[in-house]
Amino acid sequence: MGQIRAVLCGYYGKGNGGDEALLASLLQMLPPNVKPLVLSGNPRETKQRYQVESYDRMSAWQVFQVIRSAQVFIWGGGSLMQDVTSFASPMYYAGLMGLARQLGLRTIAWAQGIGPLERPIIRAIAKQVFAKCELVSVRDRASANLLLNWQTPCCLAPDPVWALESLPVKGLWDLPAPRVAVTLRQHPQLTPERIAILTKALVDFQKATQAFILLVPFQKAKDLAIAQSIESQLPGASKILTLEDPRELKGLFQGVEMAIGMRYHSLIMAAAHECRCFALSYDPKVSQLMQELSIPGWKLTDIPDEPKLITQTWLDCYANGDSLSAVQIQSLVDRSLIHRDLLTQALAAS
C-alpha cells in the first residue's frame, strides 16, 4: 500500500490545550502509511512539537497548494462547526471542505462536536457540509442526534482524548501533596463577581484541606489572567503550570486528587486518570459530559452567591466524591478507539 497524503484541519496551533490534544490524538491514531500535512496557526511550533509537515492555515496559497497535493482531507475534531464564538469559523471550515471536494479529495469529518448552531444560514451550511463527507464520526449524542435528523450517517464514540497517551510532567511529584487542579477560562458569564466568589471559596477550601493548588491555563490568552488573579490571593502553596504539550497536560492529572474545571478536555483528562471532578459549565458540551459521567457541578449562571456553600460542596466532593473506576475508564478508552478504526477503514479504501 502506497503512502497517502492527508491534510489535517482543525483549530490547531492556536495555543488551545484541548485542540492540541485532539491533534495529538489524531496523529496517534493515523495508520502508518499516512503522511499528515497539518494546517496550523503556528506551523513552526506544530512541526517542532509533532515532527510533521505543517502549513499556515491563514495563507490561501499554502492551503490551496497543500490540499491540491493530497488525497484525503481530515477535518476535526472538536467544536469546529459552531457559531457561538464566531461567524467566520464555520465559514472557514465549510470553505476548506468545499475546496477539498472540488479538488477530488476524500473527506472525513472526525470526532466532531457539532453546535451550538444559532444562525439558520450556518445550520444550513453545516447540514450540507456533513452530508458531503464520505465518513463522519462524532463525540457526543447531541451531535449524533442532529446528524440523524439531517439523515447523515455517522459513527458515535467518546472523545479521542480518552485514548491519548500521557507523558510525565517533570517535577510534578516534587510538589507537595495532596494536589488539586483548577482550570478556568474567560467567559462572559464568568463575571468578575463570580471570579471573586470562586476565589474566596477556593481560599477556604485550601485552608480546610491544605491542598497544593495547581492553576492550569489550557489557553494562555483566555486562562492565564484568571489563574494569576486567583494565585495572588491564595494563602497556601500553589503554582501556575503552563504546559505546551497536550500529552503532558494529560499526564499532569496522574498526580492530582481532584480537578475543578471549566475546560471540557481538562475534565476528560482528569477523569481518565481517576481524579474526582467538579465541573463549572459554560457550554452544552460540558453539561452533556457532566451528565454522561455523573460529574457534579454547576452551570456558570447557577454558581451560588455564597462562597461558604461552594467551599462546602467542594469539600464534600473532595472527601466523598467518586472518580470513575478503572473498568469505566478502560471502556471509554476502548470505545474512543472507534475513531481510530474509522480512519483505518476509510484510509484503507483510499
C-alpha positions as MATLAB code, in Angstrom:
seq = 'MGQIRAVLCGYYGKGNGGDEALLASLLQMLPPNVKPLVLSGNPRETKQRYQVESYDRMSAWQVFQVIRSAQVFIWGGGSLMQDVTSFASPMYYAGLMGLARQLGLRTIAWAQGIGPLERPIIRAIAKQVFAKCELVSVRDRASANLLLNWQTPCCLAPDPVWALESLPVKGLWDLPAPRVAVTLRQHPQLTPERIAILTKALVDFQKATQAFILLVPFQKAKDLAIAQSIESQLPGASKILTLEDPRELKGLFQGVEMAIGMRYHSLIMAAAHECRCFALSYDPKVSQLMQELSIPGWKLTDIPDEPKLITQTWLDCYANGDSLSAVQIQSLVDRSLIHRDLLTQALAAS';
ca = [
       0.000    0.000    0.000;
       1.461    3.373   -1.052;
       1.773    6.443    1.096;
      -1.361    8.560    1.478;
      -1.035   12.325    1.894;
      -3.710   13.587    4.296;
      -4.426   17.217    5.168;
      -5.420   17.587    8.845;
      -7.576   20.605    9.540;
      -8.792   21.847   12.943;
      -8.189   24.645   15.444;
      -4.523   23.652   15.653;
      -1.543   25.831   16.528;
      -3.701   28.398   18.329;
      -2.467   27.696   21.858;
      -5.575   25.804   22.982;
      -4.688   22.677   25.011;
      -7.930   20.891   24.110;
      -7.489   21.314   20.361;
      -3.815   20.368   20.624;
      -4.891   17.217   22.495;
      -7.256   16.377   19.614;
      -4.425   16.844   17.093;
      -2.070   14.669   19.185;
      -4.806   12.002   19.417;
      -5.425   12.142   15.666;
      -1.698   11.791   14.892;
      -1.544    8.858   17.330;
      -4.496    7.171   15.565;
      -3.403    7.620   11.933;
      -2.353    4.436   10.104;
       1.430    4.257    9.467;
       1.062    4.669    5.681;
      -0.493    8.130    6.089;
       1.671   11.255    5.828;
      -0.002   14.034    7.859;
       0.035   17.578    6.488;
      -1.214   19.830    9.290;
      -2.841   23.233    8.773;
      -1.817   25.301   11.788;
      -1.950   28.779   13.283;
       1.715   28.287   14.206;
       3.267   25.928   11.615;
       6.799   26.135   13.056;
       5.660   25.141   16.557;
       3.398   22.348   15.205;
       6.239   20.958   13.091;
       8.646   21.044   16.030;
       6.257   19.517   18.596;
       4.835   16.677   16.494;
       7.549   16.161   13.866;
       5.087   16.639   10.990;
       4.825   18.826    7.904;
       2.809   21.920    8.775;
       1.369   24.835    6.793;
      -0.088   28.242    7.634;
      -3.869   27.815    7.931;
      -4.434   31.503    7.039;
      -2.271   31.540    3.890;
      -4.682   30.935    0.993;
      -1.785   29.999   -1.294;
      -0.235   27.449    1.115;
      -3.629   25.935    1.924;
      -4.548   25.595   -1.759;
      -1.168   24.062   -2.655;
      -1.177   21.513    0.161;
      -4.788   20.436   -0.417;
      -4.040   20.067   -4.135;
      -1.096   17.786   -3.295;
      -3.123   15.423   -1.053;
      -5.581   12.541   -1.471;
      -7.510   12.882    1.794;
      -8.870   15.763    3.882;
      -9.477   15.016    7.592;
     -11.480   17.654    9.375;
     -11.587   17.548   13.156;
     -12.028   17.089   15.874;
     -13.903   19.155   18.339;
     -16.366   22.028   18.193;
     -15.442   23.439   14.799;
     -18.937   23.773   13.330;
     -20.471   26.202   15.838;
     -21.365   29.872   15.571;
     -21.246   30.965   19.215;
     -17.613   32.104   19.306;
     -17.573   33.394   15.715;
     -19.409   33.519   12.409;
     -16.146   33.272   10.483;
     -15.033   29.926   11.952;
     -17.757   27.663   10.438;
     -17.454   29.533    7.114;
     -13.693   28.843    7.089;
     -14.107   25.092    7.665;
     -17.028   24.809    5.232;
     -14.953   26.636    2.607;
     -11.978   24.292    3.017;
     -14.245   21.231    2.851;
     -15.746   22.591   -0.365;
     -12.287   23.182   -1.838;
     -11.099   19.692   -0.858;
     -14.116   18.079   -2.524;
     -13.693   20.235   -5.628;
     -10.099   19.060   -5.900;
     -11.234   15.434   -5.660;
     -10.062   14.590   -2.122;
     -11.820   12.046    0.067;
     -13.273   13.982    3.003;
     -13.599   12.677    6.559;
     -15.243   14.602    9.420;
     -13.546   13.181   12.517;
     -14.536   13.293   16.209;
     -16.820   16.267   15.709;
     -18.837   18.057   18.366;
     -21.440   19.954   16.340;
     -23.063   23.173   17.549;
     -24.433   25.261   19.012;
     -25.703   26.472   15.613;
     -27.800   29.558   16.270;
     -27.954   31.122   12.803;
     -30.206   29.371   10.231;
     -27.667   30.054    7.452;
     -24.820   28.360    9.373;
     -27.131   25.460   10.231;
     -27.953   25.014    6.529;
     -24.256   25.163    5.559;
     -23.316   22.634    8.281;
     -26.043   20.247    7.108;
     -24.724   20.420    3.541;
     -21.061   20.048    4.548;
     -21.637   16.932    6.687;
     -23.882   15.369    4.023;
     -20.998   15.584    1.534;
     -18.403   13.932    3.810;
     -17.604   10.340    2.962;
     -17.330    9.400    6.631;
     -18.379   11.192    9.809;
     -17.554   10.374   13.429;
     -18.920   12.399   16.366;
     -18.014   12.505   20.054;
     -21.392   13.150   21.698;
     -25.020   12.091   21.468;
     -26.379   15.586   20.695;
     -24.197   15.756   17.563;
     -25.259   12.234   16.562;
     -28.939   13.166   17.003;
     -28.501   16.306   14.901;
     -26.962   14.273   12.050;
     -29.708   11.678   12.425;
     -32.243   14.489   11.926;
     -30.355   15.527    8.823;
     -30.303   11.893    7.649;
     -26.496   11.903    7.546;
     -24.950    8.603    8.689;
     -22.334    8.889   11.410;
     -20.428    6.910   13.974;
     -20.649    7.875   17.680;
     -17.733    7.299   20.078;
     -16.285    9.045   23.170;
     -13.815   11.893   22.602;
     -10.469   10.576   21.234;
      -8.561   12.331   24.046;
      -9.647    9.451   26.330;
      -7.096    7.356   24.407;
      -4.343    9.996   24.184;
      -1.025    8.767   25.598;
       0.073   10.694   28.711;
       3.612   11.943   29.285;
       5.034   12.501   32.799;
       5.389   16.111   33.975;
       8.884   16.929   35.162;
       8.946   17.960   38.822;
       5.259   17.215   39.466;
       5.949   14.610   42.157;
       8.261   17.030   43.980;
       5.307   19.356   44.636;
       3.508   18.889   47.978;
       0.505   16.566   48.049;
      -2.470   16.468   48.014;
      -2.800   18.404   44.746;
      -5.958   19.963   43.322;
      -6.033   21.294   39.725;
      -8.164   24.288   38.720;
      -8.856   25.199   35.081;
     -10.938   28.320   34.487;
     -11.314   30.270   31.251;
     -12.598   33.691   30.228;
     -16.318   33.741   29.536;
     -18.983   36.490   29.576;
     -20.873   34.553   32.273;
     -17.747   34.204   34.417;
     -18.141   37.769   35.650;
     -15.630   39.499   37.956;
     -18.173   38.972   40.776;
     -18.306   35.218   40.124;
     -14.492   35.004   39.920;
     -14.292   36.783   43.299;
     -16.810   34.343   44.848;
     -14.976   31.286   43.427;
     -11.619   32.667   44.620;
     -12.934   33.177   48.153;
     -14.359   29.626   48.109;
     -11.011   28.260   46.893;
      -9.110   30.124   49.633;
     -11.341   28.496   52.290;
     -11.141   25.120   50.543;
      -7.340   25.300   50.615;
      -7.311   26.247   54.321;
      -9.525   23.240   55.121;
      -7.621   20.669   53.023;
      -4.050   22.053   52.996;
      -4.090   21.143   49.299;
      -1.455   22.369   46.868;
      -3.437   24.260   44.211;
      -2.308   23.862   40.598;
      -3.764   26.531   38.330;
      -3.631   25.168   34.795;
      -4.222   27.537   31.862;
      -5.353   25.471   28.863;
      -5.183   28.519   26.600;
      -2.895   31.295   27.798;
      -4.842   34.054   26.046;
      -8.090   33.131   27.794;
      -6.977   31.457   31.030;
      -3.706   32.924   32.282;
      -5.001   36.255   33.656;
      -7.665   34.466   35.743;
      -5.065   31.978   37.046;
      -2.735   34.846   38.051;
      -5.540   36.739   39.765;
      -6.539   33.665   41.819;
      -2.977   32.658   42.675;
      -2.194   36.096   44.067;
      -4.961   35.608   46.668;
      -4.259   32.026   47.771;
      -2.747   31.835   51.254;
      -1.239   28.347   50.841;
       1.154   26.754   48.386;
       0.175   26.996   44.726;
       1.639   27.114   41.247;
       0.555   28.171   37.761;
       1.513   25.331   35.462;
       1.579   26.126   31.743;
       2.235   23.025   29.663;
       2.542   23.250   25.893;
       2.486   19.534   25.081;
      -1.051   18.108   25.408;
       0.357   14.690   26.384;
       1.981   16.336   29.425;
      -1.230   18.219   30.102;
      -2.990   14.870   30.358;
      -0.092   13.354   32.326;
      -0.416   16.136   34.908;
      -3.694   14.629   36.165;
      -1.896   11.424   37.182;
      -0.624   13.389   40.169;
      -3.853   15.194   41.068;
      -6.531   14.226   43.643;
      -9.309   16.439   42.364;
      -9.973   18.742   39.402;
     -12.244   21.788   39.373;
     -12.685   22.663   35.738;
     -14.497   24.661   33.088;
     -12.446   23.261   30.229;
     -14.078   20.258   28.533;
     -10.806   18.419   27.929;
      -9.476   19.172   31.412;
     -12.421   17.163   32.772;
     -11.813   14.297   30.324;
      -8.079   14.204   31.114;
      -8.763   14.292   34.861;
     -11.498   11.642   34.728;
      -9.224    9.417   32.601;
      -6.706    9.393   35.480;
      -9.243    8.543   38.223;
      -9.464   12.103   39.567;
     -12.552   13.299   41.328;
     -14.005   16.056   39.150;
     -16.166   19.110   39.731;
     -17.386   20.967   36.637;
     -18.306   24.591   36.001;
     -20.190   24.500   32.711;
     -20.096   27.336   30.179;
     -21.214   25.260   27.182;
     -23.691   22.460   26.330;
     -20.752   20.109   25.622;
     -19.585   20.430   29.256;
     -23.123   19.946   30.611;
     -23.503   16.852   28.452;
     -20.191   15.428   29.695;
     -21.319   16.043   33.291;
     -24.483   14.078   32.587;
     -22.718   11.195   30.820;
     -20.064   10.749   33.525;
     -22.190   11.828   36.534;
     -19.773   14.682   37.296;
     -21.114   17.095   39.935;
     -21.036   20.807   39.189;
     -22.932   23.946   38.232;
     -23.627   25.962   35.132;
     -21.851   29.318   35.471;
     -25.223   31.049   35.858;
     -26.118   28.703   38.760;
     -22.970   29.238   40.851;
     -24.150   30.090   44.402;
     -23.593   33.654   45.616;
     -22.382   32.320   48.964;
     -18.680   31.248   48.959;
     -19.214   29.047   52.055;
     -21.748   26.925   50.167;
     -19.286   26.447   47.285;
     -16.470   25.534   49.685;
     -18.698   23.008   51.457;
     -19.742   21.442   48.139;
     -16.106   21.147   47.022;
     -15.070   19.672   50.371;
     -17.813   17.081   50.066;
     -16.654   16.182   46.543;
     -13.026   16.052   47.757;
     -13.808   13.790   50.744;
     -16.653   11.647   49.428;
     -16.764   12.116   45.655;
     -16.378    9.179   43.305;
     -13.888    9.007   40.496;
     -14.522    6.756   37.521;
     -13.493    3.151   38.101;
     -10.633    1.583   36.137;
     -13.240   -0.541   34.313;
     -15.288    2.527   33.293;
     -12.164    4.332   32.102;
     -10.993    1.336   30.082;
     -14.419    1.093   28.462;
     -14.295    4.786   27.456;
     -10.734    4.401   26.115;
     -11.673    1.283   24.128;
     -14.778    2.896   22.676;
     -12.910    6.101   21.789;
     -10.670    3.930   19.576;
     -13.660    3.605   17.231;
     -12.410    6.955   15.850;
      -9.108    5.203   15.029;
     -10.842    2.190   13.460;
     -12.914    4.524   11.275;
      -9.716    6.179    9.989;
      -8.099    2.782    9.320;
     -11.136    1.589    7.410;
     -11.550    4.850    5.441;
      -7.872    5.179    4.547;
      -7.507    1.526    3.571;
     -10.012    2.269    0.804;
      -8.058    5.324   -0.427;
];
